[in-house]
Amino acid sequence: MLRKIKAGDEVAFGKVYQEYFPKLLNYIYSKTQSWFLAEEVTQITFVKLWKNRSRINEDLAIEIQLFRIAKTSLIDEIRKQNNLIAALREFSQQEVSSGVWDQIQLKEINTMLQKGIEQMPPVRKQIFTLSRIEGYSNKYIAEELSISIKTVEKHITLAIKQLRKYFLIFILIVQKLFFY
């Protein structure tokens, strides 16, 4: 199986994904008590496995390699969260007028929105930008891209779901920081 994945066999990768996704998800959840973070780290693990498949060690069990990738990915995500929490704490301790605070919040939200949009697949990104940023109707977008209105609606729904997930971790951190 390792040789097949290393050679780029998507079917073999799919089998490994099906077998180990639940195991990794539960492992990460047991460490974080967050299904959102567990799902994110598990997905990151498989993305890293696929992107770095040429460096797979054929002499080491796939399970060991997956759990190592998951562990380092979890550490990376926790560091990112801790850096964000530290920045928010430092910032919250500074005295800032409400007008400046509002501008900073708006700028941060816009930055996060741009990052979330950049992570979308190209067609979804294009449709979401045309709809929500540029304000075009679904009918106009469908005609311009030669697709159905239902397809436009589906991409917008998926884009919004993707952005909700992207913002959820930020919201959870802010709640934990300021309300607990």
Short mmCIF file of C-alpha atoms in Angstrom, two decimals:
data_model
loop_
_atom_site.label_atom_id
_atom_site.label_comp_id
_atom_site.label_asym_id
_atom_site.label_seq_id
_atom_site.Cartn_x
_atom_site.Cartn_y
_atom_site.Cartn_z
CA MET A 1 0.00 0.00 0.00
CA LEU A 2 2.83 2.41 0.88
CA ARG A 3 4.50 1.79 -2.47
CA LYS A 4 1.26 2.47 -4.30
CA ILE A 5 0.67 5.75 -2.44
CA LYS A 6 4.26 6.76 -3.03
CA ALA A 7 3.69 6.12 -6.75
CA GLY A 8 0.62 8.38 -6.70
CA ASP A 9 -2.10 5.73 -6.60
CA GLU A 10 -5.23 7.63 -5.53
CA VAL A 11 -7.23 4.44 -4.93
CA ALA A 12 -4.66 3.18 -2.44
CA PHE A 13 -4.63 6.59 -0.77
CA GLY A 14 -8.44 6.47 -0.58
CA LYS A 15 -8.31 3.10 1.15
CA VAL A 16 -5.82 4.37 3.71
CA TYR A 17 -7.97 7.47 4.20
CA GLN A 18 -11.10 5.38 4.79
CA GLU A 19 -9.33 3.09 7.24
CA TYR A 20 -7.39 5.63 9.27
CA PHE A 21 -9.54 8.78 9.20
CA PRO A 22 -11.77 7.66 12.12
CA LYS A 23 -8.77 6.45 14.13
CA LEU A 24 -6.89 9.73 13.70
CA LEU A 25 -10.01 11.78 14.32
CA ASN A 26 -10.66 10.02 17.63
CA TYR A 27 -6.99 10.25 18.62
CA ILE A 28 -6.89 14.01 18.00
CA TYR A 29 -10.26 14.49 19.70
CA SER A 30 -8.97 12.66 22.77
CA LYS A 31 -6.13 15.18 22.96
CA THR A 32 -8.15 18.34 22.24
CA GLN A 33 -11.78 17.66 23.18
CA SER A 34 -12.69 19.65 20.06
CA TRP A 35 -14.35 17.92 17.12
CA PHE A 36 -13.65 20.95 14.94
CA LEU A 37 -9.93 20.94 15.69
CA ALA A 38 -9.79 17.14 15.43
CA GLU A 39 -11.37 17.23 11.97
CA GLU A 40 -9.06 20.04 10.82
CA VAL A 41 -5.90 18.31 12.04
CA THR A 42 -6.99 14.97 10.58
CA GLN A 43 -7.60 16.59 7.19
CA ILE A 44 -4.25 18.40 7.38
CA THR A 45 -2.59 15.05 8.16
CA PHE A 46 -3.91 13.42 5.01
CA VAL A 47 -3.09 16.46 2.89
CA LYS A 48 0.49 16.36 4.17
CA LEU A 49 0.70 12.61 3.54
CA TRP A 50 -0.41 13.08 -0.07
CA LYS A 51 1.75 16.14 -0.73
CA ASN A 52 4.82 14.44 0.73
CA ARG A 53 4.10 10.96 -0.60
CA SER A 54 7.47 10.84 -2.37
CA ARG A 55 9.14 10.89 1.07
CA ILE A 56 7.11 8.00 2.51
CA ASN A 57 9.31 5.47 4.31
CA GLU A 58 8.30 2.08 2.92
CA ASP A 59 9.97 0.32 5.85
CA LEU A 60 7.80 2.05 8.45
CA ALA A 61 4.13 1.18 9.00
CA ILE A 62 1.65 3.64 7.53
CA GLU A 63 -0.07 3.91 10.91
CA ILE A 64 3.11 5.11 12.58
CA GLN A 65 3.75 7.65 9.84
CA LEU A 66 0.17 8.94 9.94
CA PHE A 67 0.15 9.37 13.71
CA ARG A 68 3.51 11.18 13.59
CA ILE A 69 2.16 13.57 10.97
CA ALA A 70 -1.01 14.04 13.03
CA LYS A 71 0.96 14.74 16.19
CA THR A 72 3.17 17.37 14.56
CA SER A 73 0.16 18.91 12.79
CA LEU A 74 -1.67 19.14 16.10
CA ILE A 75 1.32 20.82 17.71
CA ASP A 76 1.46 23.31 14.82
CA GLU A 77 -2.25 24.13 15.15
CA ILE A 78 -1.98 24.56 18.93
CA ARG A 79 0.99 26.89 18.45
CA LYS A 80 -1.02 28.96 15.98
CA GLN A 81 -3.89 29.18 18.45
CA ASN A 82 -1.58 30.07 21.32
CA ASN A 83 0.06 32.81 19.26
CA LEU A 84 -3.35 34.21 18.41
CA ILE A 85 -4.47 34.06 22.05
CA ALA A 86 -1.27 35.78 23.18
CA ALA A 87 -1.74 38.52 20.60
CA LEU A 88 -5.38 39.00 21.63
CA ARG A 89 -4.44 39.16 25.32
CA GLU A 90 -1.69 41.67 24.66
CA PHE A 91 -4.00 43.73 22.53
CA SER A 92 -6.85 43.58 25.04
CA GLN A 93 -4.56 44.95 27.75
CA GLN A 94 -3.82 48.08 25.72
CA GLU A 95 -6.13 51.03 26.04
CA VAL A 96 -7.76 51.67 22.71
CA SER A 97 -10.63 54.00 21.94
CA SER A 98 -13.77 52.26 20.69
CA GLY A 99 -13.48 53.88 17.24
CA VAL A 100 -9.95 52.56 16.77
CA TRP A 101 -11.01 49.19 18.20
CA ASP A 102 -13.86 48.97 15.68
CA GLN A 103 -11.50 49.77 12.80
CA ILE A 104 -9.00 47.17 13.94
CA GLN A 105 -11.74 44.53 14.31
CA LEU A 106 -13.11 45.32 10.85
CA LYS A 107 -9.63 45.12 9.33
CA GLU A 108 -8.98 41.77 11.06
CA ILE A 109 -12.31 40.36 9.91
CA ASN A 110 -11.62 41.48 6.33
CA THR A 111 -8.17 39.88 6.46
CA MET A 112 -9.61 36.62 7.75
CA LEU A 113 -12.35 36.73 5.10
CA GLN A 114 -9.73 37.16 2.35
CA LYS A 115 -7.70 34.24 3.72
CA GLY A 116 -10.83 32.08 3.88
CA ILE A 117 -11.78 32.98 0.31
CA GLU A 118 -8.25 32.22 -0.93
CA GLN A 119 -8.56 28.66 0.40
CA MET A 120 -11.63 27.96 -1.74
CA PRO A 121 -11.48 25.97 -4.96
CA PRO A 122 -11.19 28.33 -7.97
CA VAL A 123 -14.78 28.10 -9.24
CA ARG A 124 -16.29 28.46 -5.76
CA LYS A 125 -13.99 31.41 -5.07
CA GLN A 126 -15.01 33.07 -8.34
CA ILE A 127 -18.73 32.54 -7.74
CA PHE A 128 -18.56 33.70 -4.11
CA THR A 129 -16.59 36.82 -5.08
CA LEU A 130 -19.02 37.69 -7.87
CA SER A 131 -22.00 37.15 -5.58
CA ARG A 132 -21.02 38.41 -2.15
CA ILE A 133 -18.17 40.83 -2.87
CA GLU A 134 -19.21 42.31 -6.21
CA GLY A 135 -22.96 41.95 -5.61
CA TYR A 136 -24.04 40.22 -8.82
CA SER A 137 -27.25 38.17 -8.92
CA ASN A 138 -27.18 34.39 -9.14
CA LYS A 139 -28.86 34.61 -12.54
CA TYR A 140 -26.16 36.95 -13.88
CA ILE A 141 -23.37 34.72 -12.52
CA ALA A 142 -24.97 31.61 -14.04
CA GLU A 143 -25.21 33.29 -17.43
CA GLU A 144 -21.65 34.65 -17.30
CA LEU A 145 -20.15 31.29 -16.33
CA SER A 146 -22.52 29.20 -18.47
CA ILE A 147 -23.73 27.15 -15.52
CA SER A 148 -27.11 26.64 -13.89
CA ILE A 149 -28.50 28.87 -11.16
CA LYS A 150 -28.66 25.79 -8.91
CA THR A 151 -24.91 25.29 -9.40
CA VAL A 152 -24.30 28.90 -8.43
CA GLU A 153 -26.48 28.48 -5.33
CA LYS A 154 -24.68 25.26 -4.38
CA HIS A 155 -21.25 26.92 -4.66
CA ILE A 156 -22.39 29.88 -2.55
CA THR A 157 -23.80 27.53 0.11
CA LEU A 158 -20.54 25.54 0.18
CA ALA A 159 -18.48 28.75 0.32
CA ILE A 160 -20.47 30.03 3.29
CA LYS A 161 -20.10 26.69 5.09
CA GLN A 162 -16.36 26.76 4.44
CA LEU A 163 -16.06 30.31 5.78
CA ARG A 164 -18.11 29.41 8.86
CA LYS A 165 -15.64 26.63 9.66
CA TYR A 166 -12.75 28.99 9.04
CA PHE A 167 -14.16 31.62 11.41
CA LEU A 168 -15.37 29.14 14.04
CA ILE A 169 -11.94 28.50 15.49
CA PHE A 170 -11.30 32.23 15.79
CA ILE A 171 -14.65 32.76 17.52
CA LEU A 172 -14.00 29.89 19.93
CA ILE A 173 -10.63 31.34 20.86
CA VAL A 174 -12.07 34.80 21.44
CA GLN A 175 -14.88 33.38 23.57
CA LYS A 176 -12.44 31.35 25.62
CA LEU A 177 -10.16 34.34 26.03
CA PHE A 178 -12.72 36.96 26.98
CA PHE A 179 -15.70 35.10 28.42
CA TYR A 180 -14.28 32.30 30.56
#
